[in-house]
Amino acid sequence: MGTWDIGPFDNDTAADFSYRVDEAPAEKKAEVLRTAFREVVETGGDYLDSDLAVEAIASAALLAAQCPGGEPVTTSYGPKDPLPPLPAELRPAAVEALDRVLTEPSELLELWEESDGEEWKAGVRALRAVLAKA
């Protein structure tokens, strides 16, 4: 995984995911995000692959950007096209997925903990907080 910073789109996997979001028709973009959340949550207690976790975090950032208190996604590695309004019912799934990302066994969590990932974890928790209160 090529990672250059701690943001939701600061890695190769999230940049590739952005392309998939852009390629989806407007009416299917919410489903792309929903699928990312579902794939993470469905791992249950099994080992969570970092690519799935990264896609869920990127999806959560896109959803949180449309919530009160959410930060806009302004990076050039995010989707190029604006997203249509996303359904509020995605928020609980996003919160659940972010909770799973921060729960072992999670490859992405392990990778960040190897490099003192407290700032990264704080960013994920901030996304979760926006989505939980929205």
Short mmCIF file of N, CA and C in Angstrom, two decimals:
data_model
loop_
_atom_site.label_atom_id
_atom_site.label_comp_id
_atom_site.label_asym_id
_atom_site.label_seq_id
_atom_site.Cartn_x
_atom_site.Cartn_y
_atom_site.Cartn_z
N MET A 1 0.85 -1.17 0.00
CA MET A 1 0.00 0.00 0.00
C MET A 1 0.89 1.23 0.00
N GLY A 2 0.75 2.09 -1.01
CA GLY A 2 1.46 3.35 -1.03
C GLY A 2 0.67 4.37 -0.24
N THR A 3 1.23 4.83 0.88
CA THR A 3 0.57 5.80 1.74
C THR A 3 1.49 6.98 1.92
N TRP A 4 0.96 8.20 1.77
CA TRP A 4 1.80 9.37 1.89
C TRP A 4 1.36 10.30 3.01
N ASP A 5 0.20 10.06 3.61
CA ASP A 5 -0.24 10.87 4.74
C ASP A 5 -1.38 10.14 5.43
N ILE A 6 -2.00 10.79 6.43
CA ILE A 6 -2.99 10.11 7.26
C ILE A 6 -4.43 10.32 6.82
N GLY A 7 -4.68 11.15 5.82
CA GLY A 7 -6.04 11.45 5.40
C GLY A 7 -6.73 10.27 4.73
N PRO A 8 -8.05 10.34 4.63
CA PRO A 8 -8.83 9.25 4.04
C PRO A 8 -8.47 8.92 2.60
N PHE A 9 -7.90 9.88 1.87
CA PHE A 9 -7.56 9.65 0.47
C PHE A 9 -6.05 9.72 0.22
N ASP A 10 -5.28 9.62 1.27
CA ASP A 10 -3.82 9.76 1.16
C ASP A 10 -3.11 8.43 0.97
N ASN A 11 -3.66 7.60 0.10
CA ASN A 11 -3.04 6.31 -0.21
C ASN A 11 -3.56 5.83 -1.57
N ASP A 12 -2.82 4.92 -2.15
CA ASP A 12 -3.14 4.43 -3.49
C ASP A 12 -4.51 3.76 -3.56
N THR A 13 -4.86 2.98 -2.56
CA THR A 13 -6.12 2.24 -2.59
C THR A 13 -7.31 3.20 -2.60
N ALA A 14 -7.26 4.24 -1.78
CA ALA A 14 -8.36 5.21 -1.74
C ALA A 14 -8.44 6.00 -3.04
N ALA A 15 -7.29 6.32 -3.61
CA ALA A 15 -7.28 7.03 -4.89
C ALA A 15 -7.94 6.17 -5.98
N ASP A 16 -7.63 4.89 -5.99
CA ASP A 16 -8.27 3.97 -6.93
C ASP A 16 -9.76 3.86 -6.67
N PHE A 17 -10.14 3.83 -5.40
CA PHE A 17 -11.54 3.76 -5.03
C PHE A 17 -12.29 5.00 -5.54
N SER A 18 -11.65 6.16 -5.47
CA SER A 18 -12.26 7.39 -5.97
C SER A 18 -12.64 7.26 -7.44
N TYR A 19 -11.76 6.62 -8.19
CA TYR A 19 -12.04 6.40 -9.60
C TYR A 19 -13.30 5.54 -9.77
N ARG A 20 -13.44 4.51 -8.94
CA ARG A 20 -14.63 3.65 -9.01
C ARG A 20 -15.90 4.43 -8.68
N VAL A 21 -15.80 5.33 -7.70
CA VAL A 21 -16.94 6.18 -7.36
C VAL A 21 -17.29 7.07 -8.55
N ASP A 22 -16.28 7.67 -9.16
CA ASP A 22 -16.53 8.52 -10.33
C ASP A 22 -17.15 7.76 -11.48
N GLU A 23 -16.75 6.52 -11.67
CA GLU A 23 -17.25 5.73 -12.79
C GLU A 23 -18.69 5.25 -12.59
N ALA A 24 -19.15 5.21 -11.35
CA ALA A 24 -20.52 4.76 -11.08
C ALA A 24 -21.51 5.84 -11.52
N PRO A 25 -22.64 5.42 -12.11
CA PRO A 25 -23.68 6.41 -12.44
C PRO A 25 -24.16 7.09 -11.16
N ALA A 26 -24.66 8.30 -11.26
CA ALA A 26 -25.08 9.08 -10.09
C ALA A 26 -26.01 8.29 -9.17
N GLU A 27 -26.93 7.54 -9.76
CA GLU A 27 -27.90 6.81 -8.94
C GLU A 27 -27.29 5.57 -8.26
N LYS A 28 -26.05 5.21 -8.59
CA LYS A 28 -25.39 4.04 -8.01
C LYS A 28 -24.25 4.42 -7.05
N LYS A 29 -23.93 5.69 -6.93
CA LYS A 29 -22.80 6.10 -6.09
C LYS A 29 -23.02 5.72 -4.63
N ALA A 30 -24.23 5.91 -4.12
CA ALA A 30 -24.52 5.54 -2.74
C ALA A 30 -24.31 4.04 -2.53
N GLU A 31 -24.64 3.24 -3.53
CA GLU A 31 -24.46 1.79 -3.42
C GLU A 31 -22.99 1.42 -3.36
N VAL A 32 -22.14 2.15 -4.05
CA VAL A 32 -20.69 1.90 -3.98
C VAL A 32 -20.22 2.09 -2.53
N LEU A 33 -20.68 3.15 -1.89
CA LEU A 33 -20.31 3.41 -0.49
C LEU A 33 -20.90 2.35 0.43
N ARG A 34 -22.17 2.03 0.21
CA ARG A 34 -22.85 1.02 1.04
C ARG A 34 -22.10 -0.32 0.97
N THR A 35 -21.66 -0.69 -0.21
CA THR A 35 -20.91 -1.93 -0.39
C THR A 35 -19.61 -1.90 0.39
N ALA A 36 -18.92 -0.78 0.37
CA ALA A 36 -17.67 -0.67 1.12
C ALA A 36 -17.92 -0.86 2.62
N PHE A 37 -18.98 -0.25 3.14
CA PHE A 37 -19.30 -0.42 4.56
C PHE A 37 -19.67 -1.88 4.86
N ARG A 38 -20.50 -2.46 4.01
CA ARG A 38 -20.97 -3.83 4.23
C ARG A 38 -19.82 -4.83 4.22
N GLU A 39 -18.89 -4.68 3.28
CA GLU A 39 -17.77 -5.62 3.20
C GLU A 39 -16.93 -5.60 4.46
N VAL A 40 -16.77 -4.44 5.06
CA VAL A 40 -16.00 -4.35 6.30
C VAL A 40 -16.77 -4.98 7.45
N VAL A 41 -18.02 -4.61 7.59
CA VAL A 41 -18.83 -5.11 8.71
C VAL A 41 -18.99 -6.62 8.63
N GLU A 42 -19.14 -7.15 7.43
CA GLU A 42 -19.37 -8.59 7.27
C GLU A 42 -18.14 -9.44 7.61
N THR A 43 -16.99 -8.83 7.81
CA THR A 43 -15.83 -9.63 8.24
C THR A 43 -16.02 -10.13 9.67
N GLY A 44 -16.92 -9.47 10.42
CA GLY A 44 -17.15 -9.89 11.79
C GLY A 44 -15.85 -9.88 12.57
N GLY A 45 -15.52 -11.00 13.19
CA GLY A 45 -14.29 -11.11 13.96
C GLY A 45 -13.12 -11.64 13.15
N ASP A 46 -13.34 -11.88 11.85
CA ASP A 46 -12.25 -12.35 10.99
C ASP A 46 -11.29 -11.20 10.69
N TYR A 47 -10.13 -11.55 10.18
CA TYR A 47 -9.10 -10.57 9.85
C TYR A 47 -9.62 -9.62 8.77
N LEU A 48 -9.51 -8.32 9.01
CA LEU A 48 -9.97 -7.30 8.07
C LEU A 48 -8.80 -6.83 7.22
N ASP A 49 -8.90 -7.06 5.91
CA ASP A 49 -7.88 -6.65 4.95
C ASP A 49 -7.80 -5.12 4.90
N SER A 50 -6.59 -4.60 4.76
CA SER A 50 -6.40 -3.15 4.77
C SER A 50 -7.11 -2.46 3.60
N ASP A 51 -7.16 -3.08 2.44
CA ASP A 51 -7.82 -2.45 1.29
C ASP A 51 -9.31 -2.21 1.57
N LEU A 52 -9.96 -3.18 2.17
CA LEU A 52 -11.38 -3.00 2.51
C LEU A 52 -11.54 -1.87 3.52
N ALA A 53 -10.67 -1.83 4.50
CA ALA A 53 -10.74 -0.79 5.53
C ALA A 53 -10.53 0.59 4.92
N VAL A 54 -9.56 0.72 4.04
CA VAL A 54 -9.28 2.00 3.39
C VAL A 54 -10.49 2.48 2.59
N GLU A 55 -11.13 1.58 1.87
CA GLU A 55 -12.31 1.96 1.08
C GLU A 55 -13.46 2.39 1.98
N ALA A 56 -13.62 1.75 3.12
CA ALA A 56 -14.68 2.15 4.05
C ALA A 56 -14.40 3.53 4.64
N ILE A 57 -13.14 3.81 4.95
CA ILE A 57 -12.79 5.12 5.49
C ILE A 57 -13.01 6.20 4.44
N ALA A 58 -12.61 5.94 3.22
CA ALA A 58 -12.84 6.90 2.13
C ALA A 58 -14.34 7.14 1.94
N SER A 59 -15.11 6.07 1.97
CA SER A 59 -16.57 6.20 1.85
C SER A 59 -17.15 7.02 2.99
N ALA A 60 -16.67 6.77 4.19
CA ALA A 60 -17.14 7.51 5.36
C ALA A 60 -16.80 9.00 5.22
N ALA A 61 -15.63 9.31 4.68
CA ALA A 61 -15.25 10.71 4.49
C ALA A 61 -16.18 11.39 3.48
N LEU A 62 -16.55 10.69 2.42
CA LEU A 62 -17.47 11.25 1.43
C LEU A 62 -18.85 11.50 2.04
N LEU A 63 -19.30 10.56 2.86
CA LEU A 63 -20.59 10.70 3.52
C LEU A 63 -20.55 11.81 4.57
N ALA A 64 -19.50 11.86 5.36
CA ALA A 64 -19.37 12.87 6.41
C ALA A 64 -19.29 14.28 5.82
N ALA A 65 -18.75 14.40 4.62
CA ALA A 65 -18.65 15.70 3.97
C ALA A 65 -20.02 16.32 3.74
N GLN A 66 -21.05 15.51 3.72
CA GLN A 66 -22.41 16.00 3.51
C GLN A 66 -23.18 16.18 4.81
N CYS A 67 -22.51 15.97 5.94
CA CYS A 67 -23.15 16.09 7.25
C CYS A 67 -22.76 17.41 7.91
N PRO A 68 -23.60 17.90 8.81
CA PRO A 68 -23.21 19.09 9.58
C PRO A 68 -21.91 18.81 10.34
N GLY A 69 -20.97 19.71 10.22
CA GLY A 69 -19.68 19.53 10.88
C GLY A 69 -18.69 18.71 10.10
N GLY A 70 -19.10 18.16 8.98
CA GLY A 70 -18.20 17.35 8.16
C GLY A 70 -17.26 18.21 7.34
N GLU A 71 -16.08 17.69 7.09
CA GLU A 71 -15.08 18.39 6.30
C GLU A 71 -15.26 18.04 4.83
N PRO A 72 -15.20 19.03 3.96
CA PRO A 72 -15.29 18.72 2.52
C PRO A 72 -14.07 17.92 2.07
N VAL A 73 -14.27 17.08 1.09
CA VAL A 73 -13.18 16.30 0.51
C VAL A 73 -12.60 17.17 -0.61
N THR A 74 -11.42 17.73 -0.36
CA THR A 74 -10.83 18.68 -1.32
C THR A 74 -9.57 18.14 -1.97
N THR A 75 -9.11 16.99 -1.57
CA THR A 75 -7.89 16.44 -2.13
C THR A 75 -8.07 16.08 -3.60
N SER A 76 -7.02 16.19 -4.35
CA SER A 76 -7.09 15.80 -5.76
C SER A 76 -7.18 14.29 -5.93
N TYR A 77 -7.01 13.53 -4.86
CA TYR A 77 -7.11 12.07 -4.92
C TYR A 77 -8.52 11.56 -4.65
N GLY A 78 -9.43 12.45 -4.27
CA GLY A 78 -10.82 12.08 -4.07
C GLY A 78 -11.55 12.07 -5.39
N PRO A 79 -12.84 11.74 -5.37
CA PRO A 79 -13.61 11.74 -6.61
C PRO A 79 -13.55 13.11 -7.30
N LYS A 80 -13.49 13.08 -8.59
CA LYS A 80 -13.44 14.32 -9.38
C LYS A 80 -14.82 14.95 -9.51
N ASP A 81 -15.84 14.12 -9.58
CA ASP A 81 -17.20 14.60 -9.77
C ASP A 81 -17.89 14.76 -8.42
N PRO A 82 -18.71 15.81 -8.27
CA PRO A 82 -19.46 15.95 -7.03
C PRO A 82 -20.45 14.79 -6.86
N LEU A 83 -20.62 14.37 -5.62
CA LEU A 83 -21.58 13.30 -5.35
C LEU A 83 -22.97 13.89 -5.17
N PRO A 84 -23.99 13.16 -5.59
CA PRO A 84 -25.35 13.60 -5.31
C PRO A 84 -25.59 13.49 -3.80
N PRO A 85 -26.65 14.09 -3.30
CA PRO A 85 -26.96 13.92 -1.88
C PRO A 85 -27.05 12.43 -1.53
N LEU A 86 -26.34 12.06 -0.50
CA LEU A 86 -26.30 10.65 -0.08
C LEU A 86 -27.35 10.40 0.99
N PRO A 87 -27.95 9.21 1.00
CA PRO A 87 -29.02 8.93 1.97
C PRO A 87 -28.51 8.87 3.41
N ALA A 88 -29.27 9.48 4.29
CA ALA A 88 -28.90 9.50 5.71
C ALA A 88 -28.82 8.10 6.31
N GLU A 89 -29.56 7.15 5.74
CA GLU A 89 -29.53 5.80 6.31
C GLU A 89 -28.19 5.10 6.12
N LEU A 90 -27.27 5.70 5.36
CA LEU A 90 -25.91 5.14 5.26
C LEU A 90 -25.08 5.41 6.51
N ARG A 91 -25.46 6.41 7.27
CA ARG A 91 -24.63 6.84 8.41
C ARG A 91 -24.40 5.75 9.45
N PRO A 92 -25.42 5.02 9.90
CA PRO A 92 -25.16 3.96 10.88
C PRO A 92 -24.22 2.87 10.33
N ALA A 93 -24.35 2.56 9.06
CA ALA A 93 -23.45 1.56 8.46
C ALA A 93 -22.02 2.08 8.44
N ALA A 94 -21.86 3.36 8.18
CA ALA A 94 -20.53 3.96 8.17
C ALA A 94 -19.91 3.92 9.57
N VAL A 95 -20.70 4.26 10.58
CA VAL A 95 -20.21 4.22 11.96
C VAL A 95 -19.79 2.80 12.33
N GLU A 96 -20.61 1.83 11.98
CA GLU A 96 -20.30 0.43 12.28
C GLU A 96 -19.01 0.00 11.56
N ALA A 97 -18.86 0.40 10.32
CA ALA A 97 -17.65 0.05 9.57
C ALA A 97 -16.41 0.69 10.19
N LEU A 98 -16.50 1.95 10.58
CA LEU A 98 -15.35 2.61 11.20
C LEU A 98 -14.99 1.95 12.53
N ASP A 99 -16.01 1.57 13.30
CA ASP A 99 -15.74 0.85 14.54
C ASP A 99 -14.99 -0.45 14.27
N ARG A 100 -15.38 -1.14 13.21
CA ARG A 100 -14.71 -2.41 12.85
C ARG A 100 -13.27 -2.17 12.41
N VAL A 101 -13.03 -1.11 11.67
CA VAL A 101 -11.67 -0.79 11.22
C VAL A 101 -10.75 -0.59 12.43
N LEU A 102 -11.28 -0.01 13.49
CA LEU A 102 -10.48 0.28 14.68
C LEU A 102 -10.48 -0.85 15.70
N THR A 103 -10.98 -2.02 15.29
CA THR A 103 -11.04 -3.18 16.18
C THR A 103 -10.20 -4.31 15.60
N GLU A 104 -9.35 -4.90 16.42
CA GLU A 104 -8.54 -6.03 15.95
C GLU A 104 -9.44 -7.24 15.73
N PRO A 105 -9.10 -8.10 14.80
CA PRO A 105 -7.94 -8.05 13.92
C PRO A 105 -8.21 -7.20 12.68
N SER A 106 -7.41 -6.16 12.50
CA SER A 106 -7.55 -5.22 11.40
C SER A 106 -6.16 -4.89 10.87
N GLU A 107 -5.89 -5.28 9.64
CA GLU A 107 -4.57 -5.06 9.06
C GLU A 107 -4.20 -3.57 9.04
N LEU A 108 -5.14 -2.72 8.67
CA LEU A 108 -4.84 -1.29 8.60
C LEU A 108 -4.52 -0.74 9.98
N LEU A 109 -5.27 -1.15 10.97
CA LEU A 109 -4.99 -0.73 12.35
C LEU A 109 -3.60 -1.18 12.76
N GLU A 110 -3.26 -2.41 12.45
CA GLU A 110 -1.92 -2.93 12.79
C GLU A 110 -0.83 -2.12 12.10
N LEU A 111 -1.03 -1.82 10.82
CA LEU A 111 -0.02 -1.06 10.08
C LEU A 111 0.18 0.32 10.69
N TRP A 112 -0.90 0.98 11.06
CA TRP A 112 -0.77 2.31 11.66
C TRP A 112 -0.18 2.23 13.06
N GLU A 113 -0.50 1.20 13.81
CA GLU A 113 0.07 1.08 15.15
C GLU A 113 1.56 0.82 15.12
N GLU A 114 2.05 0.22 14.04
CA GLU A 114 3.49 0.01 13.89
C GLU A 114 4.23 1.33 13.69
N SER A 115 3.52 2.35 13.24
CA SER A 115 4.18 3.63 12.97
C SER A 115 3.57 4.76 13.81
N ASP A 116 3.15 4.44 15.04
CA ASP A 116 2.57 5.43 15.94
C ASP A 116 1.42 6.16 15.26
N GLY A 117 0.35 5.45 15.02
CA GLY A 117 -0.78 5.96 14.27
C GLY A 117 -1.84 6.67 15.08
N GLU A 118 -1.48 7.30 16.18
CA GLU A 118 -2.49 7.97 17.00
C GLU A 118 -3.21 9.08 16.24
N GLU A 119 -2.48 9.83 15.42
CA GLU A 119 -3.10 10.90 14.66
C GLU A 119 -4.07 10.33 13.61
N TRP A 120 -3.68 9.20 13.00
CA TRP A 120 -4.58 8.54 12.04
C TRP A 120 -5.84 8.06 12.74
N LYS A 121 -5.68 7.41 13.90
CA LYS A 121 -6.85 6.93 14.65
C LYS A 121 -7.75 8.10 15.05
N ALA A 122 -7.15 9.21 15.44
CA ALA A 122 -7.95 10.39 15.82
C ALA A 122 -8.76 10.88 14.62
N GLY A 123 -8.20 10.82 13.42
CA GLY A 123 -8.92 11.22 12.22
C GLY A 123 -10.10 10.32 11.94
N VAL A 124 -9.91 9.02 12.11
CA VAL A 124 -11.00 8.06 11.90
C VAL A 124 -12.09 8.29 12.95
N ARG A 125 -11.69 8.52 14.19
CA ARG A 125 -12.67 8.78 15.25
C ARG A 125 -13.44 10.08 14.99
N ALA A 126 -12.77 11.08 14.43
CA ALA A 126 -13.44 12.34 14.10
C ALA A 126 -14.50 12.12 13.02
N LEU A 127 -14.18 11.33 12.01
CA LEU A 127 -15.18 10.98 10.99
C LEU A 127 -16.37 10.29 11.65
N ARG A 128 -16.07 9.34 12.52
CA ARG A 128 -17.12 8.60 13.20
C ARG A 128 -18.02 9.54 14.00
N ALA A 129 -17.42 10.50 14.69
CA ALA A 129 -18.19 11.43 15.51
C ALA A 129 -19.15 12.26 14.66
N VAL A 130 -18.70 12.73 13.53
CA VAL A 130 -19.57 13.49 12.63
C VAL A 130 -20.73 12.64 12.16
N LEU A 131 -20.45 11.41 11.78
CA LEU A 131 -21.49 10.52 11.27
C LEU A 131 -22.46 10.07 12.36
N ALA A 132 -21.97 9.89 13.58
CA ALA A 132 -22.81 9.41 14.68
C ALA A 132 -23.79 10.48 15.14
N LYS A 133 -23.40 11.74 15.06
CA LYS A 133 -24.29 12.79 15.55
C LYS A 133 -25.19 13.37 14.46
N ALA A 134 -24.91 13.05 13.23
CA ALA A 134 -25.68 13.64 12.12
C ALA A 134 -27.06 13.00 12.00
#
